[in-house]
Each structure stands twice: as C-alpha cells, then as structure tokens.
Amino acid sequence: ERDQCRGKYAGMEEEMEKLAIKGGYPVRTSKIYYGRQWVDEDDIAAVSDVLRGDLITCGPKVDELESELCKYTGAGYGVVVNSGTSALHCACIAAGIGEGDEVITTPITFAASANCALYCGARPVFADIDPETYNIDPESIRSHITDRTKAVVAVDYTGQAVKADEIRAICDEYGLVFIEDAAHSIGTKYKDRYVGNIADMTCFSFHPVKTVTGGEGGAILTNDEGLYRKLMLARTHGITHDESMMEDAPHEGPWYYEMQSLGYNFRLSDIQSALGISQLKKLETFVEERQRIACYYDQAFAGIKQLHTPPRPAAGDRHAYHLYPLLLSP
Ligand SMILES: *Cc1c(COP(=O)(O)O)cnc(C)c1O
C-alpha cells in the first residue's frame, strides 16, 4: 500500500509553494479553506471568449460540456444543469419518483442527497454506512427496502466510489433506480470504470468547492435514452422542440414546440459551461495533485494512533479525494 505513496510526498512543501504561485492559492496564510476553486488564465480566456460572442446561454458550449463529460466517463448521454442539487432533482423526476414513494440514501452527505426525494413528494429513508469508507452499506439498503421504495441515491463520499456492483444487484432484484450522487467523485474510478458510466444516472456538481467548477453547475450522465429524454424535459419547463417527440399538433416549423410535462428552468449558461470545459481539461492533474496531497497526509498522520486515516483504494479503484476525513478515537 505504501508503494502507491513512495516518492509522492517528497518535496511536498516546495511543491505547494509552486502551486501557490501558479494557482493563486494563499497557502501561506493562517486560514485553510474548506475548498477553493483553482482558476487559471486558460479558464479566464475561455469565459471571455463566450462573453465576446453572441450566445451566452443555450449555445454551443452547453452541448460541448455534455459531450466532453461523456467522452471522459464513457457515458452515452449527458445533461448539464445549473447545480448538483438540480441534477439530483432532475434524476428523481426522470426516475418517476412521486408522492408516497421512498428513496434510500445515506445520512453522511450534503442535504441535497435527501432533499431531491422531498422535492418530488417522496420520503428519504436513511440506510447505515460502512465504518471504514463511510459509504452507504449495501446490506443496510436491502434491509430498508419496502414496497414503496423506488430508488437509491448512493453518495461517493469524499470521492471514494460506493460498492456499485452490490448496489446494482440489489436495485435489479427489487426494480429500483440506482442514482449515484457523484458531487465528490468526478475523476473517481470503480473497478477501472469512471464514475458517470456505472449507475442508471450519475449526478455531478460544479460548485467551487468541488474538483471541477463552473462557478455553479451540475450534470446528469446516463446510458438510457428514455431517461435522457426525461432529463432534457425536466431541465427546460417540460418543453421539447424535438419533432420526433411531438405528441399531437402537426410540427409547423422551427417555432413550434410542445410542453409535455411540468419542468423547471434548470439551464446552465454558456459562460458557466465554458469554464466547466476548460476545467475538465485539467481534471486528471487535479486528481493527481489531490492523490499526492493525500499521500502526504497519510505519511504525516501515520504515527498517531488516535487518528484513523481513510483506507487506500483497492486495485482498479481510484479515489479522487474531494475530502480527506480523519476519525479521532480517544
Ligand atoms: C455539493 C453537493 C451536492 C449539491 O451540489 P450543488 O452544486 O451545491 O447544488 C449534492 N450532493 C453532495 C454529496 C454534495 O457534496
């Protein structure tokens, strides 16, 4: 296990100082930020280009961010939205969750993982977690299933993937929709597969504390065309311009559209999408830096028996280290 860290923490302080200059990160202040964006001149140029152009929303950068996310993760379809919370809300709508349903999730997460069920009139049900990874325990999911359960919202807490094979098997057995809250885990791998290409729907967040930012923003990835169409409707007022989806009146021309369900304005602008595209190009570097820093922490805390450091990922898995939690024991 230690081999993964060999050589990675050597010279870390000088490295941090170099990063401080490049990314403008105030390393030498007394304040340690919970999370801070890393924006460079390329990001600023990408945003400026959009601002100088004609389309600052509903333009080509939105589609480009979606296709870049698909290319990176291997997912078939991507829908970008204005936040990670909206991504989870859209996923619950697409999953058909409604009044009286139950959605199983984890209590160790941000509020949005449970609120997405409440937005749809459903009840969040909390399963227990694995004491090692703090991720949802598949056996506890199983023991909380009732005939009202419709979906599981599993969070890759801190950037370590959930036990997706076990959760997949349970969802298949009971006919549940598997939603992965991947707000912490863009760049994470599970058994050599990128997060984004594993669950029925995977939700990312581009808030500045997350690994990749758009200022704000989020995305849902799926391999299911039917879910993709529902997500697209939920994002824009339930309205479609797609002729192949029209239900009644004849398609009279490009001005014609149909509102087919109640949706929202959850759109992401081209300004934000351009920042997201530029940031995504640096994702591999971001994750590598986080892994190096995690190795440095592992080394620094190794001799302190009251501190329980996070377990290293299994072979084939990659931990994106959104967070590095320490468990204190007396
Ligand atoms: C940040 C976060 C969200 C919500 O994302 P926003 O973009 O802030 O709306 C959802 N789930 C988890 C686990 C998060 O950390």
XYZ file of C-alpha atoms and ligand atoms in Angstrom:
345
model
C 0.000 0.000 0.000
C 2.769 2.382 0.939
C 4.267 1.869 -2.527
C 1.486 3.943 -4.019
C 2.854 6.836 -1.995
C 6.566 6.274 -2.470
C 8.232 9.446 -3.686
C 4.949 11.263 -3.863
C 5.267 13.254 -0.661
C 8.964 14.079 -1.014
C 9.410 17.811 -1.522
C 5.711 18.437 -0.984
C 6.229 21.760 0.757
C 8.177 23.214 -2.153
C 5.536 21.781 -4.491
C 2.781 23.505 -2.547
C 4.650 26.770 -2.809
C 4.963 26.383 -6.586
C 1.264 25.619 -6.822
C 0.552 28.666 -4.709
C 2.183 30.886 -7.303
C 0.582 29.158 -10.303
C -2.960 28.836 -8.984
C -3.028 31.895 -6.744
C -3.765 29.728 -3.722
C -2.969 31.528 -0.470
C -1.018 28.668 1.118
C 0.968 30.930 3.397
C -1.966 32.456 5.246
C -3.192 31.143 8.581
C -6.556 30.265 7.060
C -7.093 26.862 5.479
C -10.102 26.924 3.168
C -12.618 24.077 3.161
C -12.473 24.260 -0.602
C -11.326 26.784 -3.117
C -11.518 26.900 -6.918
C -8.377 26.703 -8.998
C -8.860 29.079 -11.900
C -6.032 29.897 -14.299
C -5.561 32.170 -17.336
C -6.893 29.488 -19.743
C -10.167 29.370 -17.792
C -10.447 33.164 -17.859
C -9.783 33.228 -21.623
C -12.432 30.532 -22.237
C -15.067 32.532 -20.346
C -14.053 35.813 -22.049
C -14.477 34.217 -25.481
C -18.090 33.364 -24.680
C -18.748 36.863 -23.337
C -17.447 38.364 -26.591
C -19.681 36.094 -28.682
C -23.407 36.068 -29.425
C -24.745 33.219 -27.288
C -24.182 33.433 -23.552
C -26.831 30.782 -22.831
C -28.497 27.946 -24.840
C -25.445 27.988 -27.128
C -22.805 25.517 -28.295
C -20.755 25.445 -25.054
C -23.614 23.646 -23.269
C -23.553 20.782 -25.814
C -19.759 20.757 -25.796
C -19.583 20.342 -21.999
C -22.091 17.473 -22.248
C -20.093 15.706 -24.924
C -16.793 16.241 -23.062
C -18.301 14.717 -19.899
C -19.482 11.710 -21.939
C -16.093 11.357 -23.603
C -14.300 11.491 -20.249
C -16.546 8.999 -18.424
C -17.682 6.797 -21.308
C -21.372 7.561 -20.628
C -23.812 7.680 -23.535
C -25.805 10.828 -22.685
C -25.132 13.962 -20.639
C -27.430 16.773 -19.480
C -25.851 19.805 -17.803
C -27.935 21.810 -15.326
C -27.466 24.810 -13.047
C -26.406 22.910 -9.888
C -25.711 19.496 -8.423
C -28.949 19.850 -6.476
C -30.901 20.387 -9.729
C -29.106 17.358 -11.185
C -30.399 15.188 -8.318
C -33.878 16.732 -8.601
C -33.977 16.006 -12.372
C -32.760 12.444 -11.750
C -35.627 11.859 -9.297
C -38.129 13.295 -11.803
C -36.745 11.087 -14.590
C -36.901 8.077 -12.238
C -40.647 8.756 -11.881
C -40.463 9.385 -8.136
C -43.615 10.872 -6.672
C -45.962 11.244 -3.725
C -45.774 8.375 -1.217
C -42.566 6.853 -2.633
C -39.431 6.156 -0.623
C -35.855 6.854 -1.645
C -32.999 5.209 0.263
C -29.903 7.329 0.831
C -27.070 7.906 3.293
C -27.130 10.199 6.326
C -23.436 11.147 5.836
C -23.740 13.614 2.966
C -24.896 17.083 1.970
C -28.605 17.933 2.401
C -29.353 17.732 -1.336
C -28.931 13.911 -1.480
C -32.113 13.563 0.616
C -33.899 16.778 -0.424
C -34.200 15.573 -4.027
C -36.687 12.942 -2.784
C -38.657 15.565 -0.808
C -38.907 17.842 -3.899
C -40.843 15.024 -5.580
C -43.111 14.371 -2.589
C -41.219 11.211 -1.605
C -39.714 10.283 1.754
C -35.954 9.916 2.220
C -35.029 6.784 4.188
C -31.561 6.612 5.709
C -29.542 3.408 5.475
C -26.435 2.833 7.586
C -22.845 3.285 6.417
C -19.690 1.201 6.226
C -17.464 2.247 9.166
C -14.305 2.076 7.028
C -15.266 4.161 3.971
C -18.327 5.964 5.419
C -20.170 4.985 2.216
C -23.684 3.510 2.226
C -23.711 -0.171 3.231
C -25.462 -2.300 0.556
C -26.811 -4.749 3.164
C -28.368 -1.847 5.040
C -30.010 -0.673 1.792
C -31.534 -4.138 1.461
C -32.916 -4.082 4.999
C -34.647 -0.709 4.403
C -36.498 -1.722 1.217
C -40.311 -1.642 1.387
C -42.940 -1.896 -1.354
C -42.793 1.929 -1.584
C -39.057 2.085 -2.337
C -38.388 3.478 -5.828
C -34.720 4.485 -5.916
C -31.376 4.507 -4.143
C -29.310 7.719 -4.014
C -25.782 6.483 -3.220
C -23.095 9.076 -2.480
C -19.410 8.513 -3.308
C -18.490 10.155 -0.029
C -15.199 12.121 -0.128
C -14.523 10.851 -3.686
C -14.355 7.111 -2.972
C -16.779 5.053 -5.067
C -19.659 3.187 -3.428
C -19.928 -0.611 -3.785
C -21.662 -0.204 -7.126
C -21.828 -3.896 -8.120
C -23.622 -4.809 -4.896
C -25.980 -1.812 -5.171
C -26.660 -2.630 -8.842
C -27.596 -6.200 -7.918
C -29.997 -5.032 -5.175
C -31.590 -2.435 -7.499
C -32.061 -5.073 -10.213
C -33.553 -7.552 -7.744
C -36.148 -5.050 -6.458
C -36.658 -2.931 -9.615
C -35.153 0.231 -8.121
C -33.454 3.107 -9.942
C -29.779 3.482 -8.998
C -28.872 7.193 -8.745
C -25.241 7.972 -7.914
C -24.607 11.306 -6.186
C -21.120 11.898 -7.563
C -20.742 15.503 -6.356
C -17.471 14.393 -4.673
C -16.309 11.927 -7.264
C -15.717 13.337 -10.729
C -12.497 11.588 -11.805
C -13.096 8.625 -9.451
C -12.878 5.070 -10.817
C -14.635 1.907 -9.674
C -13.122 -1.349 -10.969
C -11.365 0.527 -13.795
C -14.569 2.314 -14.867
C -15.082 6.022 -14.494
C -17.882 7.192 -12.203
C -20.531 8.512 -14.606
C -20.801 5.261 -16.527
C -21.931 2.932 -13.717
C -25.311 3.848 -12.148
C -28.601 4.428 -14.021
C -27.992 8.155 -13.535
C -24.915 9.878 -12.103
C -25.072 13.445 -10.762
C -22.077 15.801 -10.683
C -21.757 19.248 -9.070
C -19.628 22.117 -10.371
C -19.817 24.265 -7.244
C -16.428 25.899 -6.499
C -15.653 23.556 -3.565
C -15.876 20.547 -5.899
C -12.969 19.278 -8.034
C -14.156 20.912 -11.289
C -16.130 24.159 -11.222
C -18.358 26.226 -13.495
C -18.963 28.840 -10.776
C -22.146 26.858 -10.184
C -23.474 23.945 -12.200
C -24.196 20.259 -12.332
C -24.716 17.377 -14.742
C -26.549 14.068 -15.041
C -25.000 11.237 -17.066
C -26.868 8.143 -18.228
C -26.704 5.352 -20.786
C -30.501 5.138 -21.077
C -32.078 7.128 -23.904
C -35.520 7.158 -22.249
C -34.092 8.664 -19.046
C -32.088 11.156 -21.134
C -35.263 12.445 -22.817
C -36.996 12.863 -19.451
C -33.982 14.709 -18.040
C -33.980 17.101 -21.021
C -37.675 17.859 -20.444
C -37.179 18.416 -16.699
C -34.351 20.901 -17.376
C -36.411 23.218 -19.599
C -40.033 23.584 -18.444
C -41.056 20.168 -19.800
C -40.783 21.710 -23.275
C -39.447 19.934 -26.351
C -38.525 21.275 -29.802
C -37.674 17.757 -30.996
C -40.019 16.777 -33.832
C -39.644 13.062 -33.102
C -41.090 13.635 -29.623
C -44.185 15.685 -30.620
C -47.420 14.247 -29.254
C -50.333 15.996 -31.001
C -50.365 19.054 -33.269
C -48.515 18.896 -36.582
C -44.977 20.208 -36.491
C -45.457 23.508 -38.293
C -41.896 24.789 -38.315
C -38.917 25.647 -36.142
C -41.062 27.984 -33.997
C -43.300 25.097 -32.878
C -42.771 23.425 -29.517
C -44.723 21.365 -27.017
C -44.865 21.457 -23.242
C -45.360 17.819 -22.295
C -44.821 17.793 -18.536
C -44.151 20.223 -15.704
C -40.465 21.100 -15.801
C -38.178 23.802 -14.482
C -35.621 26.316 -15.655
C -32.513 24.391 -14.580
C -30.360 25.514 -17.513
C -26.625 26.135 -17.293
C -25.298 29.153 -19.239
C -22.586 29.059 -21.910
C -20.445 31.227 -19.626
C -20.512 28.533 -16.940
C -20.217 25.708 -19.474
C -17.081 27.289 -20.982
C -15.486 27.410 -17.536
C -16.500 23.787 -16.969
C -14.979 22.653 -20.309
C -11.722 24.430 -19.544
C -11.612 22.987 -16.010
C -12.377 19.467 -17.242
C -9.166 19.558 -19.322
C -7.266 19.832 -16.028
C -9.239 17.161 -14.162
C -6.531 14.492 -14.409
C -3.950 16.908 -12.990
C -6.364 17.991 -10.260
C -6.950 14.378 -9.190
C -3.225 13.554 -9.292
C -2.458 16.556 -7.072
C -5.169 15.516 -4.628
C -3.717 11.998 -4.517
C -0.240 13.386 -3.830
C -1.573 15.541 -1.015
C -3.479 12.546 0.412
C -0.226 10.546 0.385
C 1.452 13.401 2.217
C -1.302 13.335 4.860
C -1.069 9.524 5.155
C 2.614 9.899 5.868
C 2.151 12.826 8.258
C -0.531 11.052 10.337
C 0.934 7.537 10.163
C 2.430 7.531 13.669
C -0.587 8.923 15.535
C -2.673 6.032 16.794
C -5.698 8.179 17.741
C -6.099 9.211 14.089
C -7.794 6.821 11.719
C -6.889 7.843 8.139
C -9.003 6.876 5.101
C -8.341 3.392 3.667
C -6.387 3.352 0.413
C -8.496 2.403 -2.619
C -8.497 -1.215 -3.849
C -6.715 -2.155 -7.079
C -8.690 -0.869 -10.065
C -10.346 1.844 -7.983
C -9.263 5.479 -7.983
C -10.072 7.839 -5.116
C -10.460 11.465 -6.255
C -10.034 12.790 -2.667
C -12.600 15.565 -2.664
C -12.109 15.339 1.119
C -9.688 13.610 3.461
C -11.662 12.711 6.612
C -9.894 11.862 9.867
C -11.623 9.785 12.518
C -10.478 10.612 16.052
C -10.577 7.924 18.688
C -9.783 8.587 22.335
C -22.245 19.705 -3.238
C -23.089 18.535 -3.113
C -24.370 18.472 -3.692
C -25.071 19.646 -4.298
O -24.376 20.313 -5.294
P -24.677 21.865 -5.582
O -23.988 22.075 -6.914
O -24.055 22.646 -4.484
O -26.141 22.061 -5.673
C -25.070 17.268 -3.617
N -24.556 16.204 -3.011
C -23.340 16.232 -2.411
C -22.815 14.983 -1.767
C -22.580 17.401 -2.428
O -21.391 17.421 -1.823
